[in-house]
Short mmCIF file of C-alpha atoms in Angstrom, two decimals:
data_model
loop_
_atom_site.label_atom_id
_atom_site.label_comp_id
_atom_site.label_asym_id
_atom_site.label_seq_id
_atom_site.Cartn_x
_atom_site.Cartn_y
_atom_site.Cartn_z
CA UNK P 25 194.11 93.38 127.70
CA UNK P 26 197.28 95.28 127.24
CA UNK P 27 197.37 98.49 125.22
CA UNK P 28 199.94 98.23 122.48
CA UNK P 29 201.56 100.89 120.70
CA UNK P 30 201.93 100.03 117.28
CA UNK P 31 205.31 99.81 115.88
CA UNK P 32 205.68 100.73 112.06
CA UNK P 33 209.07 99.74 110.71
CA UNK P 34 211.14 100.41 107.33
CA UNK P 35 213.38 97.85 106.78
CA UNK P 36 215.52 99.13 103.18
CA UNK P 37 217.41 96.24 102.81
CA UNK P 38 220.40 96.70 100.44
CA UNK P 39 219.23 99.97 99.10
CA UNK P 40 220.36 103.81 98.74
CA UNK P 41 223.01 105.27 98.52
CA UNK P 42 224.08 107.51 101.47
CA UNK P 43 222.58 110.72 99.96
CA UNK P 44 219.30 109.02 99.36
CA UNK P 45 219.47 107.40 103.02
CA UNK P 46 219.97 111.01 104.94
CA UNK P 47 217.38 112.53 102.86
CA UNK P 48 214.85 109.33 103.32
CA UNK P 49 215.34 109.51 107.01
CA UNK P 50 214.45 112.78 107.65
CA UNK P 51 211.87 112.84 105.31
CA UNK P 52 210.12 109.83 108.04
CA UNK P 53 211.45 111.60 110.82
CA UNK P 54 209.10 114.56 109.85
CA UNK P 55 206.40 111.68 108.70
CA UNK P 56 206.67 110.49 112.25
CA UNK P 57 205.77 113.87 113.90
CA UNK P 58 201.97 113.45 112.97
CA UNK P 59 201.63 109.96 114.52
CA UNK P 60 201.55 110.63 118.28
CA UNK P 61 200.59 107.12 118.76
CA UNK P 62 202.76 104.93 117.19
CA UNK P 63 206.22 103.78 117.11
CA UNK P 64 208.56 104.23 114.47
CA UNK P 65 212.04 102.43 113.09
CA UNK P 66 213.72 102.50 110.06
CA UNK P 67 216.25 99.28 109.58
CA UNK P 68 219.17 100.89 107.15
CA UNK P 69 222.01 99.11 105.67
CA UNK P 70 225.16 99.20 107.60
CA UNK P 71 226.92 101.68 106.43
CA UNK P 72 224.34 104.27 106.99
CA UNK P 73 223.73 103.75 110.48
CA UNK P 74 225.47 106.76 112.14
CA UNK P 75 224.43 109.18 109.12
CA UNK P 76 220.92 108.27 109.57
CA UNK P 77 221.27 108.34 113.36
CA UNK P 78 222.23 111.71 113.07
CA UNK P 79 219.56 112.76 110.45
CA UNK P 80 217.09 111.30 113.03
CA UNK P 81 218.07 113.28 116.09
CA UNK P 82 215.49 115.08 117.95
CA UNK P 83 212.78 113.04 116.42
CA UNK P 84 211.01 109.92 118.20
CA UNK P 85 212.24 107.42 115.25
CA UNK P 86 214.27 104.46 116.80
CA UNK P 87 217.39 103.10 114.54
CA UNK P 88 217.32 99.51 113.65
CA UNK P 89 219.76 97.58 111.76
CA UNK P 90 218.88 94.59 109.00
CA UNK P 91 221.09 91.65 111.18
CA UNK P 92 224.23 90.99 113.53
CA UNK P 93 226.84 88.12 114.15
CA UNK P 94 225.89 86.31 117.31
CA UNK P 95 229.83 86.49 118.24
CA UNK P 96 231.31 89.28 120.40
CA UNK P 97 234.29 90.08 118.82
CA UNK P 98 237.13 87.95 116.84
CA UNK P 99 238.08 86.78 113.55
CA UNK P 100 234.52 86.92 111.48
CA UNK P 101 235.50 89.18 108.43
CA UNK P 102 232.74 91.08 107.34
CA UNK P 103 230.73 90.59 110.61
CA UNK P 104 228.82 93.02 112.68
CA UNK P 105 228.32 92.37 116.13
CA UNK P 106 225.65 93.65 118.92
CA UNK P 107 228.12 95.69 120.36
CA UNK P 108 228.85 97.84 117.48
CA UNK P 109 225.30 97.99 116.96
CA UNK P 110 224.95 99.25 120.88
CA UNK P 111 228.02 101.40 120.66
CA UNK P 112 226.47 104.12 117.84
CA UNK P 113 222.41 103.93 119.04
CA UNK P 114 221.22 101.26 117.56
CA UNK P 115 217.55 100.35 118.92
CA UNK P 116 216.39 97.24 116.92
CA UNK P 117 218.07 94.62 115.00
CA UNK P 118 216.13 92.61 112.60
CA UNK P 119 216.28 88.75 113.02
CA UNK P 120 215.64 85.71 111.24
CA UNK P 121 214.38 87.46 107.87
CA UNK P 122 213.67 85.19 104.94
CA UNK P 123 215.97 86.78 102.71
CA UNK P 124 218.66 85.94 105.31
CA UNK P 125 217.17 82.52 105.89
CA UNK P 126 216.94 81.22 101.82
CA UNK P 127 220.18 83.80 100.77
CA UNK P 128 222.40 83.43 103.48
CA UNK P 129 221.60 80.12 105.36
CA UNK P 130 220.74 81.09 108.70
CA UNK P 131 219.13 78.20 110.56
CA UNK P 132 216.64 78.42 113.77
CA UNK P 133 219.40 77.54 115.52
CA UNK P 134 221.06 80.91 114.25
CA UNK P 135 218.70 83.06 114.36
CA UNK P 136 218.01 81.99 118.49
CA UNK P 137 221.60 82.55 119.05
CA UNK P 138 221.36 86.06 117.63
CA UNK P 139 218.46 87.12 119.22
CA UNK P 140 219.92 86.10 122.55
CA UNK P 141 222.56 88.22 121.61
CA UNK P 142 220.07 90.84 120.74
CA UNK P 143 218.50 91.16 123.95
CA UNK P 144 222.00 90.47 126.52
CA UNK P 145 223.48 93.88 124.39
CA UNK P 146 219.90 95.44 125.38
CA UNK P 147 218.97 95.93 121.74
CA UNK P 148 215.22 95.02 120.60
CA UNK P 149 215.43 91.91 118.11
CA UNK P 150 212.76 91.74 115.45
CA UNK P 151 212.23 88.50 115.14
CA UNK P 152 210.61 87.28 111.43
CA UNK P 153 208.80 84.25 110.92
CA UNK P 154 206.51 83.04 108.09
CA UNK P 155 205.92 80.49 106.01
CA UNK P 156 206.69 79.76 102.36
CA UNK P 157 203.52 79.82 99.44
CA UNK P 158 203.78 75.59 99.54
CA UNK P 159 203.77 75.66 103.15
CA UNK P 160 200.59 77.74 102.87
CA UNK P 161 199.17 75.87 100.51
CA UNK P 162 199.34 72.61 102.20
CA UNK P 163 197.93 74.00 104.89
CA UNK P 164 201.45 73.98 107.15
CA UNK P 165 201.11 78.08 108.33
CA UNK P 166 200.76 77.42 112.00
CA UNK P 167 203.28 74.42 111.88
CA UNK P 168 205.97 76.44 110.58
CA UNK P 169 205.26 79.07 112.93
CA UNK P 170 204.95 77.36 116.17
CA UNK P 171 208.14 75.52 114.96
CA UNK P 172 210.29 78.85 114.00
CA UNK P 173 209.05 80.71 117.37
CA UNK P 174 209.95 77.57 119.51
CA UNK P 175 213.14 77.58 118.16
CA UNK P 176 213.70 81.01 117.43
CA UNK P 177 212.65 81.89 121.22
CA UNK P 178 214.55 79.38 123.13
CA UNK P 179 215.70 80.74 126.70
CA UNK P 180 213.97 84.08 126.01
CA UNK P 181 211.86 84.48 129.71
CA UNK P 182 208.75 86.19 130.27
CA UNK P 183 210.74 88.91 131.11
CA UNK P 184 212.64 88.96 127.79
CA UNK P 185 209.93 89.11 125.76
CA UNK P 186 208.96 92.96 126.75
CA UNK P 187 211.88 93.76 124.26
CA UNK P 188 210.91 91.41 121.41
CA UNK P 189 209.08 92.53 118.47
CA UNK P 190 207.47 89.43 116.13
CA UNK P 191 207.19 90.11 112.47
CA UNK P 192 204.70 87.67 110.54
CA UNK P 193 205.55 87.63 106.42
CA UNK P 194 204.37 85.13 105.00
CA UNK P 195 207.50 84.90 102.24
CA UNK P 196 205.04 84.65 99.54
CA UNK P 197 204.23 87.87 100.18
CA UNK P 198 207.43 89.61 100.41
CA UNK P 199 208.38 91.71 97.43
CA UNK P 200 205.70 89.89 95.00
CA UNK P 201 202.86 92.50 95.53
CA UNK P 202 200.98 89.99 96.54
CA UNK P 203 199.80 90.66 100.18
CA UNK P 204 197.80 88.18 102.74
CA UNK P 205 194.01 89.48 102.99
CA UNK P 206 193.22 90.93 105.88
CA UNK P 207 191.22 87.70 107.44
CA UNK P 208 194.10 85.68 106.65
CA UNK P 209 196.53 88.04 108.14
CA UNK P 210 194.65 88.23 111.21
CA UNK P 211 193.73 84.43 111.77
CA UNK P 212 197.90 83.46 111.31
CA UNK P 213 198.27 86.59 114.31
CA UNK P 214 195.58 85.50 115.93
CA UNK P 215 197.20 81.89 116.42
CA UNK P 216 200.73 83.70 117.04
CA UNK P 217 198.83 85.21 119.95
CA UNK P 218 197.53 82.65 121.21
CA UNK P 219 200.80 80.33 120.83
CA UNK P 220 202.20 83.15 123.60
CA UNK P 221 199.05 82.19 125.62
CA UNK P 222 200.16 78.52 125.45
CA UNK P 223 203.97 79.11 125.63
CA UNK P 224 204.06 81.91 128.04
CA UNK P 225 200.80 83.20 129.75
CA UNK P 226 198.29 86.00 129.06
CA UNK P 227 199.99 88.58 130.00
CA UNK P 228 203.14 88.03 127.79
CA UNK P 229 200.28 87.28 124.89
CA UNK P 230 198.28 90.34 125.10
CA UNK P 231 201.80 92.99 125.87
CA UNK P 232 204.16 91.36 122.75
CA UNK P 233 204.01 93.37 119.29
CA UNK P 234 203.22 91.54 116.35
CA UNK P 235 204.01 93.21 112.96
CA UNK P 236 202.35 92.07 109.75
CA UNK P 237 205.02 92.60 106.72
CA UNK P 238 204.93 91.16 103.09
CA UNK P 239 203.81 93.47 100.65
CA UNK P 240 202.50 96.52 103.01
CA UNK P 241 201.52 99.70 101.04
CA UNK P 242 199.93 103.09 101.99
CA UNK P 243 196.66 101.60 99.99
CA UNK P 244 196.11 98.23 102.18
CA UNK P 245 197.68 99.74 105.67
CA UNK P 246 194.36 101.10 107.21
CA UNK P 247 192.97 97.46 106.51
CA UNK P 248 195.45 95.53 108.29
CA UNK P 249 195.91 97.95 111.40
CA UNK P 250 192.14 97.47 111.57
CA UNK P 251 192.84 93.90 112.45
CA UNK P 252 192.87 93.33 116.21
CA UNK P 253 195.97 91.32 116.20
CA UNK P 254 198.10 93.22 113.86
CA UNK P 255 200.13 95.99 115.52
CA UNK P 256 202.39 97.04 113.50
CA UNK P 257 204.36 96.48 110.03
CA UNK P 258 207.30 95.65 108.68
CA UNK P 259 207.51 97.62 105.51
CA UNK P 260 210.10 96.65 102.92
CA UNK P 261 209.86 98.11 99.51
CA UNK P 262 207.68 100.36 100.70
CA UNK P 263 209.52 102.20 103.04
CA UNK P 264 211.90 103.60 100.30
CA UNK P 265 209.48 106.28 99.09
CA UNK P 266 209.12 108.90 101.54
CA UNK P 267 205.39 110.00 101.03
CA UNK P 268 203.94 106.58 101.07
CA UNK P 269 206.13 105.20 104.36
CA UNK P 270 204.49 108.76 105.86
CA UNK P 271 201.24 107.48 105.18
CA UNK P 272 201.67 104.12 106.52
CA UNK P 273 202.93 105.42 109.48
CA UNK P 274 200.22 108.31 109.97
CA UNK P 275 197.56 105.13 109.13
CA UNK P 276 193.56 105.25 110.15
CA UNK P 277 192.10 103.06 111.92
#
């Protein structure tokens, strides 16, 4: 099996103001300094991107941004496209969130198109998935995510998928405090895992990073990194306050 590196990710969403972002990121840049073995990204809001960059440099934490247009260039007012991202160091884009998916209206068929775009600019897309609390209830989980990584993942090779990150949050679980027990976590990534076995091969199964977000604190981290399955986390409200995102990135296993 493939030794992966964990990847914890902030993802601030449409928070701080650009005082708050500069000191925030250097605050995890210094966080990040005590966790030799794991991978770290904060996802700002867009017009913090090259600030943050710069509060970042010299430090191993990779820049992500929230979403991108799937266009190149042209008449999309408001847009932001993966060449903008490229062009001031962007490393990961986040795709396919829920909040984008019930607030804005992106579609499977979106989100694919932007994580194509993701990966021909060279960027990493973090792609989400996850279902919603009915779908969990009725028992749907692995339906809706074989169905959003089919779609979300169509004409993304073997090859591809070295650069894709998978995010699991189950929406219930995003922003509720409510968070998925560990067993539960790790069955729903177990079954991601093995859809890559069944959709890909093996190797792709056992190399691709799958984070576990929705609800992820610095008192339930160590739990869900324990899982054999989970490598990583998307962290959303808890990623604003520097000492807890330190400890979630300096977890124990």
């Amino acid at each position: 099996m493939a030794e992966r590196t964990p990847l914890i990710a902030g993802n601030w969403k449409m928070n701080t103001v650009l005082s708050e972002a500069v000191s925030l990121a250097k605050a995890v840049s210094e966080a990040s300094s005590t966790a030799p073995d794991v991978d770290v990204a904060v996802c700002v809001p867009f017009p913090f991107l090259i600030p943050v960059k710069d509060a970042l440099a010299g430090s191993k934490v990779g820049l992500g941004a929230q979403d991108c247009y799937y266009e190149t260039a042209g008449a999309y007012t408001a847009a932001v496209s993966t060449t903008m991202l490229d062009s001031i160091g962007c490393d990961y884009v986040i795709c396919g969130h829920s909040e984008r998916r019930a607030t804005f209206g992106d579609t499977d068929e979106d989100v694919n198109k932007k994580t194509l775009k993701i990966l021909s600019e060279g960027l990493k897309p973090i792609l989400c998935i996850g279902e919603l609390k009915e779908e969990r209830e009725s028992g749907e989980t692995f339906t809706v995510c074989d169905n959003q990584l089919t779609k979300g993942l169509a004409g993304v090779d073997a090859e591809a998928m070295k650069n894709v990150v998978i995010a699991y949050e189950p929406v219930w679980a995003i922003g509720t405090g409510l968070t998925a027990t560990p067993e539960v976590a790790q069955e729903t990534h177990a079954y991601i895992r093995s859809w890559f076995v069944e959709n890909y091969s093996q190797e792709v199964a056992d190399g691709v990073i799958i984070q576990y977000g929705g609800s992820v604190k610095a008192d339930n981290v160590d739990e869900l990194m324990g899982c054999p399955d989970i490598d990583g986390a998307l962290v959303g409200g808890a990623s604003l306050e520097a000492e807890g995102f330190g400890r979630i990135i300096n977890f124990v296993k």
